[in-house]
Amino acid sequence: MATCYIFGAGASYGYNSDVEEKDCPPLTEQFLVKAREQNVLTEDNFPSLREGVVKYLNEKENLNAETFEQLSEADLKIDIEKFLGWSFSRRDEFSDRFDRLVSERILEGRDELEEELFLFDSVIGETYFFIYELLRRYPSSDKIIRNNYRKLLRKTRNEDAYFISLNYDVLLECAAQKRDMIAIYTGIHDKLDIDYPKDYVPVAKVHGSINWINPTDMRPEKGFSNSIKVRHLKGISYTHPETSVEVYSIDRLRRTSYREFLNSNPMSKIAIVPPLAENKNFEEISDYKRVWKFAGEMLSKSDEVVFIGCSVREQDEKFIETLENNLRDNVKLSIFSGRDSESIESQLEDYATNPEFITDEKVINSKRHFDDYIQYIS
């Protein structure tokens, strides 16, 4: 019997109930708060991202802030995906308006539109490196050894188990390393149809990973913010179509700040799919296609699928399509996604034929977090 585990942000956030909240990776609405706490989101590091956040909050929350410093912690608790989706829409709006002026040979207003277009291009471009710089800090210490990822790997070591991660972080990989196991990135490292040794952990990271590096054929423009901006704009056309991403080791990831990364990799960028709402680009890197293919095969080979800390949102069209096309008939579905568990069960009834859900009252009456799943299988 094979089991496929699907991890969302809630899995990493709840990976260890014994650690302080500050040592947990951010949930969707905590990215900006934790980035400020860790002194990541500074003017020197990500000026355009900060300016974009101010503009977003002034428009959406009717604030009247002039600088990022004026924003409170409560102000910064915004859904990062909604903010980036808005930024992408604003970028398209200014691009269309600018192109229209150019086509009509109108000079008035071009400079203002070009400035706004540059800003939102830069917001999206900086996002790759902002996510890298924030998430490479987790786990915050090697001393955090007792956690749910490690407990799960101990259970699954001698079982047929597959792992799909919607997360960018490397907490699962760190847990594997601590257990003397090897995380194998399906679609990057290997094929799914081989007999994996028991110390291998096959994982499909369908949104990319902060330790995946995508080489490009271009050199950045001068100027730090410009170089980040250009990586977003030109990444698709300049990506090596047949070249697999480079994978950083955990140790290398931890010791390499994003500035050091840029200095040593002038023609590369982080291979992740930023949370751009319905504007996610899964065609940017050829490896993504293979990763999603293997994710589908993992689901189709599994008698049970366990969702941990995972939501299923309307904008996750690729994820929903993969579930619909690959979940087995009569598959056992175990949902441990907190207060969203029941609504996810209702959604999954539309994606699978005759699914079987957990009926254990202890599970149903629990908070249905990662801790509860570990207790359930212990």
PDB file of N, CA and C in Angstrom, residues 40-114:
ATOM      1  N   VAL A  40      14.905  41.555   7.300  1.00  0.00           N
ATOM      2  CA  VAL A  40      15.098  41.162   5.901  1.00  0.00           C
ATOM      3  C   VAL A  40      14.572  42.243   4.965  1.00  0.00           C
ATOM      4  N   LEU A  41      13.418  42.804   5.288  1.00  0.00           N
ATOM      5  CA  LEU A  41      12.739  43.721   4.381  1.00  0.00           C
ATOM      6  C   LEU A  41      13.196  45.151   4.628  1.00  0.00           C
ATOM      7  N   THR A  42      14.487  45.407   4.364  1.00  0.00           N
ATOM      8  CA  THR A  42      15.058  46.737   4.576  1.00  0.00           C
ATOM      9  C   THR A  42      15.070  47.532   3.270  1.00  0.00           C
ATOM     10  N   GLU A  43      15.264  48.824   3.399  1.00  0.00           N
ATOM     11  CA  GLU A  43      15.320  49.691   2.220  1.00  0.00           C
ATOM     12  C   GLU A  43      16.472  49.305   1.315  1.00  0.00           C
ATOM     13  N   ASP A  44      17.598  48.921   1.904  1.00  0.00           N
ATOM     14  CA  ASP A  44      18.764  48.530   1.105  1.00  0.00           C
ATOM     15  C   ASP A  44      18.517  47.220   0.353  1.00  0.00           C
ATOM     16  N   ASN A  45      17.761  46.336   0.961  1.00  0.00           N
ATOM     17  CA  ASN A  45      17.549  45.026   0.347  1.00  0.00           C
ATOM     18  C   ASN A  45      16.465  45.041  -0.720  1.00  0.00           C
ATOM     19  N   PHE A  46      15.268  45.507  -0.354  1.00  0.00           N
ATOM     20  CA  PHE A  46      14.120  45.377  -1.247  1.00  0.00           C
ATOM     21  C   PHE A  46      13.292  46.664  -1.295  1.00  0.00           C
ATOM     22  N   PRO A  47      13.849  47.727  -1.869  1.00  0.00           N
ATOM     23  CA  PRO A  47      13.162  49.029  -1.874  1.00  0.00           C
ATOM     24  C   PRO A  47      11.845  49.027  -2.635  1.00  0.00           C
ATOM     25  N   SER A  48      11.800  48.357  -3.766  1.00  0.00           N
ATOM     26  CA  SER A  48      10.575  48.368  -4.577  1.00  0.00           C
ATOM     27  C   SER A  48       9.456  47.574  -3.907  1.00  0.00           C
ATOM     28  N   LEU A  49       9.811  46.453  -3.306  1.00  0.00           N
ATOM     29  CA  LEU A  49       8.820  45.635  -2.608  1.00  0.00           C
ATOM     30  C   LEU A  49       8.191  46.439  -1.470  1.00  0.00           C
ATOM     31  N   ARG A  50       9.004  47.178  -0.748  1.00  0.00           N
ATOM     32  CA  ARG A  50       8.490  48.008   0.344  1.00  0.00           C
ATOM     33  C   ARG A  50       7.541  49.086  -0.192  1.00  0.00           C
ATOM     34  N   GLU A  51       7.942  49.726  -1.266  1.00  0.00           N
ATOM     35  CA  GLU A  51       7.094  50.770  -1.848  1.00  0.00           C
ATOM     36  C   GLU A  51       5.789  50.180  -2.370  1.00  0.00           C
ATOM     37  N   GLY A  52       5.868  49.002  -2.957  1.00  0.00           N
ATOM     38  CA  GLY A  52       4.663  48.359  -3.459  1.00  0.00           C
ATOM     39  C   GLY A  52       3.692  48.015  -2.342  1.00  0.00           C
ATOM     40  N   VAL A  53       4.209  47.566  -1.198  1.00  0.00           N
ATOM     41  CA  VAL A  53       3.360  47.248  -0.053  1.00  0.00           C
ATOM     42  C   VAL A  53       2.627  48.493   0.434  1.00  0.00           C
ATOM     43  N   VAL A  54       3.331  49.612   0.490  1.00  0.00           N
ATOM     44  CA  VAL A  54       2.707  50.872   0.914  1.00  0.00           C
ATOM     45  C   VAL A  54       1.578  51.247  -0.037  1.00  0.00           C
ATOM     46  N   LYS A  55       1.825  51.162  -1.319  1.00  0.00           N
ATOM     47  CA  LYS A  55       0.793  51.498  -2.308  1.00  0.00           C
ATOM     48  C   LYS A  55      -0.417  50.566  -2.179  1.00  0.00           C
ATOM     49  N   TYR A  56      -0.154  49.293  -1.975  1.00  0.00           N
ATOM     50  CA  TYR A  56      -1.236  48.316  -1.850  1.00  0.00           C
ATOM     51  C   TYR A  56      -2.119  48.629  -0.646  1.00  0.00           C
ATOM     52  N   LEU A  57      -1.496  48.863   0.496  1.00  0.00           N
ATOM     53  CA  LEU A  57      -2.262  49.117   1.712  1.00  0.00           C
ATOM     54  C   LEU A  57      -3.008  50.448   1.650  1.00  0.00           C
ATOM     55  N   ASN A  58      -2.391  51.450   1.027  1.00  0.00           N
ATOM     56  CA  ASN A  58      -3.082  52.732   0.878  1.00  0.00           C
ATOM     57  C   ASN A  58      -4.336  52.585   0.021  1.00  0.00           C
ATOM     58  N   GLU A  59      -4.250  51.736  -1.008  1.00  0.00           N
ATOM     59  CA  GLU A  59      -5.397  51.540  -1.894  1.00  0.00           C
ATOM     60  C   GLU A  59      -6.435  50.591  -1.305  1.00  0.00           C
ATOM     61  N   LYS A  60      -5.979  49.470  -0.762  1.00  0.00           N
ATOM     62  CA  LYS A  60      -6.912  48.441  -0.318  1.00  0.00           C
ATOM     63  C   LYS A  60      -7.453  48.675   1.085  1.00  0.00           C
ATOM     64  N   GLU A  61      -6.649  49.288   1.950  1.00  0.00           N
ATOM     65  CA  GLU A  61      -7.053  49.467   3.340  1.00  0.00           C
ATOM     66  C   GLU A  61      -7.290  50.930   3.696  1.00  0.00           C
ATOM     67  N   ASN A  62      -7.280  51.788   2.680  1.00  0.00           N
ATOM     68  CA  ASN A  62      -7.518  53.220   2.883  1.00  0.00           C
ATOM     69  C   ASN A  62      -6.569  53.835   3.907  1.00  0.00           C
ATOM     70  N   LEU A  63      -5.322  53.368   3.888  1.00  0.00           N
ATOM     71  CA  LEU A  63      -4.307  53.991   4.741  1.00  0.00           C
ATOM     72  C   LEU A  63      -3.785  55.249   4.063  1.00  0.00           C
ATOM     73  N   ASN A  64      -3.009  55.987   4.800  1.00  0.00           N
ATOM     74  CA  ASN A  64      -2.407  57.201   4.242  1.00  0.00           C
ATOM     75  C   ASN A  64      -0.922  57.223   4.584  1.00  0.00           C
ATOM     76  N   ALA A  65      -0.288  56.047   4.439  1.00  0.00           N
ATOM     77  CA  ALA A  65       1.127  55.927   4.794  1.00  0.00           C
ATOM     78  C   ALA A  65       2.014  56.485   3.691  1.00  0.00           C
ATOM     79  N   GLU A  66       3.080  57.124   4.087  1.00  0.00           N
ATOM     80  CA  GLU A  66       4.052  57.649   3.122  1.00  0.00           C
ATOM     81  C   GLU A  66       5.288  56.765   3.043  1.00  0.00           C
ATOM     82  N   THR A  67       5.600  56.064   4.126  1.00  0.00           N
ATOM     83  CA  THR A  67       6.785  55.206   4.146  1.00  0.00           C
ATOM     84  C   THR A  67       6.441  53.840   4.737  1.00  0.00           C
ATOM     85  N   PHE A  68       7.293  52.870   4.461  1.00  0.00           N
ATOM     86  CA  PHE A  68       7.116  51.526   4.990  1.00  0.00           C
ATOM     87  C   PHE A  68       7.208  51.525   6.511  1.00  0.00           C
ATOM     88  N   GLU A  69       8.067  52.374   7.081  1.00  0.00           N
ATOM     89  CA  GLU A  69       8.252  52.414   8.527  1.00  0.00           C
ATOM     90  C   GLU A  69       6.974  52.801   9.259  1.00  0.00           C
ATOM     91  N   GLN A  70       6.072  53.491   8.590  1.00  0.00           N
ATOM     92  CA  GLN A  70       4.835  53.915   9.231  1.00  0.00           C
ATOM     93  C   GLN A  70       3.817  52.780   9.361  1.00  0.00           C
ATOM     94  N   LEU A  71       4.072  51.660   8.737  1.00  0.00           N
ATOM     95  CA  LEU A  71       3.137  50.537   8.774  1.00  0.00           C
ATOM     96  C   LEU A  71       3.309  49.741  10.062  1.00  0.00           C
ATOM     97  N   SER A  72       2.199  49.392  10.684  1.00  0.00           N
ATOM     98  CA  SER A  72       2.224  48.608  11.916  1.00  0.00           C
ATOM     99  C   SER A  72       2.295  47.120  11.605  1.00  0.00           C
ATOM    100  N   GLU A  73       2.506  46.323  12.643  1.00  0.00           N
ATOM    101  CA  GLU A  73       2.506  44.871  12.463  1.00  0.00           C
ATOM    102  C   GLU A  73       1.151  44.404  11.959  1.00  0.00           C
ATOM    103  N   ALA A  74       0.091  44.994  12.492  1.00  0.00           N
ATOM    104  CA  ALA A  74      -1.259  44.624  12.034  1.00  0.00           C
ATOM    105  C   ALA A  74      -1.446  44.959  10.558  1.00  0.00           C
ATOM    106  N   ASP A  75      -0.893  46.093  10.113  1.00  0.00           N
ATOM    107  CA  ASP A  75      -0.994  46.468   8.699  1.00  0.00           C
ATOM    108  C   ASP A  75      -0.324  45.426   7.808  1.00  0.00           C
ATOM    109  N   LEU A  76       0.802  44.886   8.279  1.00  0.00           N
ATOM    110  CA  LEU A  76       1.606  43.978   7.455  1.00  0.00           C
ATOM    111  C   LEU A  76       1.049  42.563   7.403  1.00  0.00           C
ATOM    112  N   LYS A  77       0.030  42.267   8.181  1.00  0.00           N
ATOM    113  CA  LYS A  77      -0.573  40.938   8.144  1.00  0.00           C
ATOM    114  C   LYS A  77      -1.521  40.838   6.955  1.00  0.00           C
ATOM    115  N   ILE A  78      -0.924  40.796   5.777  1.00  0.00           N
ATOM    116  CA  ILE A  78      -1.711  40.717   4.545  1.00  0.00           C
ATOM    117  C   ILE A  78      -1.349  39.438   3.801  1.00  0.00           C
ATOM    118  N   ASP A  79      -2.287  38.941   3.036  1.00  0.00           N
ATOM    119  CA  ASP A  79      -2.070  37.742   2.230  1.00  0.00           C
ATOM    120  C   ASP A  79      -1.059  38.079   1.132  1.00  0.00           C
ATOM    121  N   ILE A  80       0.128  37.469   1.202  1.00  0.00           N
ATOM    122  CA  ILE A  80       1.193  37.786   0.255  1.00  0.00           C
ATOM    123  C   ILE A  80       0.769  37.475  -1.174  1.00  0.00           C
ATOM    124  N   GLU A  81      -0.077  36.447  -1.343  1.00  0.00           N
ATOM    125  CA  GLU A  81      -0.514  36.082  -2.688  1.00  0.00           C
ATOM    126  C   GLU A  81      -1.462  37.133  -3.262  1.00  0.00           C
ATOM    127  N   LYS A  82      -2.353  37.669  -2.437  1.00  0.00           N
ATOM    128  CA  LYS A  82      -3.253  38.726  -2.909  1.00  0.00           C
ATOM    129  C   LYS A  82      -2.464  39.982  -3.272  1.00  0.00           C
ATOM    130  N   PHE A  83      -1.471  40.302  -2.445  1.00  0.00           N
ATOM    131  CA  PHE A  83      -0.647  41.476  -2.738  1.00  0.00           C
ATOM    132  C   PHE A  83       0.112  41.309  -4.051  1.00  0.00           C
ATOM    133  N   LEU A  84       0.729  40.139  -4.253  1.00  0.00           N
ATOM    134  CA  LEU A  84       1.509  39.937  -5.471  1.00  0.00           C
ATOM    135  C   LEU A  84       0.609  39.805  -6.699  1.00  0.00           C
ATOM    136  N   GLY A  85      -0.572  39.212  -6.512  1.00  0.00           N
ATOM    137  CA  GLY A  85      -1.531  39.168  -7.620  1.00  0.00           C
ATOM    138  C   GLY A  85      -1.956  40.565  -8.033  1.00  0.00           C
ATOM    139  N   TRP A  86      -2.197  41.425  -7.045  1.00  0.00           N
ATOM    140  CA  TRP A  86      -2.525  42.834  -7.310  1.00  0.00           C
ATOM    141  C   TRP A  86      -1.369  43.530  -8.021  1.00  0.00           C
ATOM    142  N   SER A  87      -0.152  43.288  -7.580  1.00  0.00           N
ATOM    143  CA  SER A  87       1.029  43.907  -8.190  1.00  0.00           C
ATOM    144  C   SER A  87       1.161  43.499  -9.656  1.00  0.00           C
ATOM    145  N   PHE A  88       0.904  42.228  -9.928  1.00  0.00           N
ATOM    146  CA  PHE A  88       0.986  41.747 -11.308  1.00  0.00           C
ATOM    147  C   PHE A  88      -0.078  42.416 -12.169  1.00  0.00           C
ATOM    148  N   SER A  89      -1.273  42.571 -11.623  1.00  0.00           N
ATOM    149  CA  SER A  89      -2.348  43.226 -12.369  1.00  0.00           C
ATOM    150  C   SER A  89      -2.018  44.681 -12.641  1.00  0.00           C
ATOM    151  N   ARG A  90      -1.444  45.354 -11.644  1.00  0.00           N
ATOM    152  CA  ARG A  90      -1.046  46.752 -11.826  1.00  0.00           C
ATOM    153  C   ARG A  90       0.046  46.863 -12.887  1.00  0.00           C
ATOM    154  N   ARG A  91       0.972  45.930 -12.860  1.00  0.00           N
ATOM    155  CA  ARG A  91       2.028  45.926 -13.873  1.00  0.00           C
ATOM    156  C   ARG A  91       1.428  45.818 -15.267  1.00  0.00           C
ATOM    157  N   ASP A  92       0.487  44.881 -15.453  1.00  0.00           N
ATOM    158  CA  ASP A  92      -0.150  44.711 -16.760  1.00  0.00           C
ATOM    159  C   ASP A  92      -0.927  45.950 -17.169  1.00  0.00           C
ATOM    160  N   GLU A  93      -1.589  46.568 -16.201  1.00  0.00           N
ATOM    161  CA  GLU A  93      -2.364  47.777 -16.498  1.00  0.00           C
ATOM    162  C   GLU A  93      -1.461  48.898 -17.005  1.00  0.00           C
ATOM    163  N   PHE A  94      -0.354  49.143 -16.303  1.00  0.00           N
ATOM    164  CA  PHE A  94       0.561  50.205 -16.717  1.00  0.00           C
ATOM    165  C   PHE A  94       1.262  49.857 -18.028  1.00  0.00           C
ATOM    166  N   SER A  95       1.539  48.582 -18.239  1.00  0.00           N
ATOM    167  CA  SER A  95       2.165  48.164 -19.487  1.00  0.00           C
ATOM    168  C   SER A  95       1.237  48.427 -20.667  1.00  0.00           C
ATOM    169  N   ASP A  96      -0.042  48.090 -20.516  1.00  0.00           N
ATOM    170  CA  ASP A  96      -1.010  48.312 -21.597  1.00  0.00           C
ATOM    171  C   ASP A  96      -1.171  49.803 -21.896  1.00  0.00           C
ATOM    172  N   ARG A  97      -1.241  50.585 -20.850  1.00  0.00           N
ATOM    173  CA  ARG A  97      -1.410  52.030 -21.042  1.00  0.00           C
ATOM    174  C   ARG A  97      -0.179  52.644 -21.697  1.00  0.00           C
ATOM    175  N   PHE A  98       1.001  52.190 -21.299  1.00  0.00           N
ATOM    176  CA  PHE A  98       2.239  52.698 -21.887  1.00  0.00           C
ATOM    177  C   PHE A  98       2.333  52.306 -23.363  1.00  0.00           C
ATOM    178  N   ASP A  99       2.024  51.054 -23.674  1.00  0.00           N
ATOM    179  CA  ASP A  99       2.076  50.592 -25.066  1.00  0.00           C
ATOM    180  C   ASP A  99       1.086  51.370 -25.936  1.00  0.00           C
ATOM    181  N   ARG A 100      -0.061  51.708 -25.359  1.00  0.00           N
ATOM    182  CA  ARG A 100      -1.060  52.458 -26.120  1.00  0.00           C
ATOM    183  C   ARG A 100      -0.548  53.856 -26.460  1.00  0.00           C
ATOM    184  N   LEU A 101       0.120  54.509 -25.501  1.00  0.00           N
ATOM    185  CA  LEU A 101       0.694  55.832 -25.777  1.00  0.00           C
ATOM    186  C   LEU A 101       1.766  55.740 -26.855  1.00  0.00           C
ATOM    187  N   VAL A 102       2.575  54.694 -26.780  1.00  0.00           N
ATOM    188  CA  VAL A 102       3.638  54.532 -27.782  1.00  0.00           C
ATOM    189  C   VAL A 102       3.030  54.307 -29.162  1.00  0.00           C
ATOM    190  N   SER A 103       2.022  53.431 -29.253  1.00  0.00           N
ATOM    191  CA  SER A 103       1.416  53.137 -30.549  1.00  0.00           C
ATOM    192  C   SER A 103       0.717  54.358 -31.146  1.00  0.00           C
ATOM    193  N   GLU A 104       0.208  55.225 -30.272  1.00  0.00           N
ATOM    194  CA  GLU A 104      -0.471  56.441 -30.743  1.00  0.00           C
ATOM    195  C   GLU A 104       0.472  57.634 -30.822  1.00  0.00           C
ATOM    196  N   ARG A 105       1.746  57.384 -30.547  1.00  0.00           N
ATOM    197  CA  ARG A 105       2.795  58.407 -30.618  1.00  0.00           C
ATOM    198  C   ARG A 105       2.490  59.607 -29.729  1.00  0.00           C
ATOM    199  N   ILE A 106       2.001  59.308 -28.541  1.00  0.00           N
ATOM    200  CA  ILE A 106       1.704  60.352 -27.558  1.00  0.00           C
ATOM    201  C   ILE A 106       2.836  60.372 -26.534  1.00  0.00           C
ATOM    202  N   LEU A 107       3.471  61.522 -26.342  1.00  0.00           N
ATOM    203  CA  LEU A 107       4.587  61.637 -25.416  1.00  0.00           C
ATOM    204  C   LEU A 107       4.137  61.955 -23.996  1.00  0.00           C
ATOM    205  N   GLU A 108       3.089  62.759 -23.887  1.00  0.00           N
ATOM    206  CA  GLU A 108       2.626  63.182 -22.568  1.00  0.00           C
ATOM    207  C   GLU A 108       2.173  61.974 -21.734  1.00  0.00           C
ATOM    208  N   GLY A 109       2.699  61.878 -20.521  1.00  0.00           N
ATOM    209  CA  GLY A 109       2.314  60.812 -19.604  1.00  0.00           C
ATOM    210  C   GLY A 109       3.180  59.562 -19.677  1.00  0.00           C
ATOM    211  N   ARG A 110       4.066  59.489 -20.659  1.00  0.00           N
ATOM    212  CA  ARG A 110       4.888  58.273 -20.797  1.00  0.00           C
ATOM    213  C   ARG A 110       5.829  58.076 -19.617  1.00  0.00           C
ATOM    214  N   ASP A 111       6.480  59.170 -19.187  1.00  0.00           N
ATOM    215  CA  ASP A 111       7.470  59.043 -18.117  1.00  0.00           C
ATOM    216  C   ASP A 111       6.837  58.526 -16.831  1.00  0.00           C
ATOM    217  N   GLU A 112       5.654  59.040 -16.488  1.00  0.00           N
ATOM    218  CA  GLU A 112       4.979  58.617 -15.258  1.00  0.00           C
ATOM    219  C   GLU A 112       4.603  57.141 -15.341  1.00  0.00           C
ATOM    220  N   LEU A 113       4.074  56.725 -16.497  1.00  0.00           N
ATOM    221  CA  LEU A 113       3.695  55.323 -16.658  1.00  0.00           C
ATOM    222  C   LEU A 113       4.911  54.408 -16.632  1.00  0.00           C
ATOM    223  N   GLU A 114       5.989  54.878 -17.229  1.00  0.00           N
ATOM    224  CA  GLU A 114       7.205  54.068 -17.253  1.00  0.00           C
ATOM    225  C   GLU A 114       7.749  53.870 -15.840  1.00  0.00           C
TER     226      GLU A 114
END
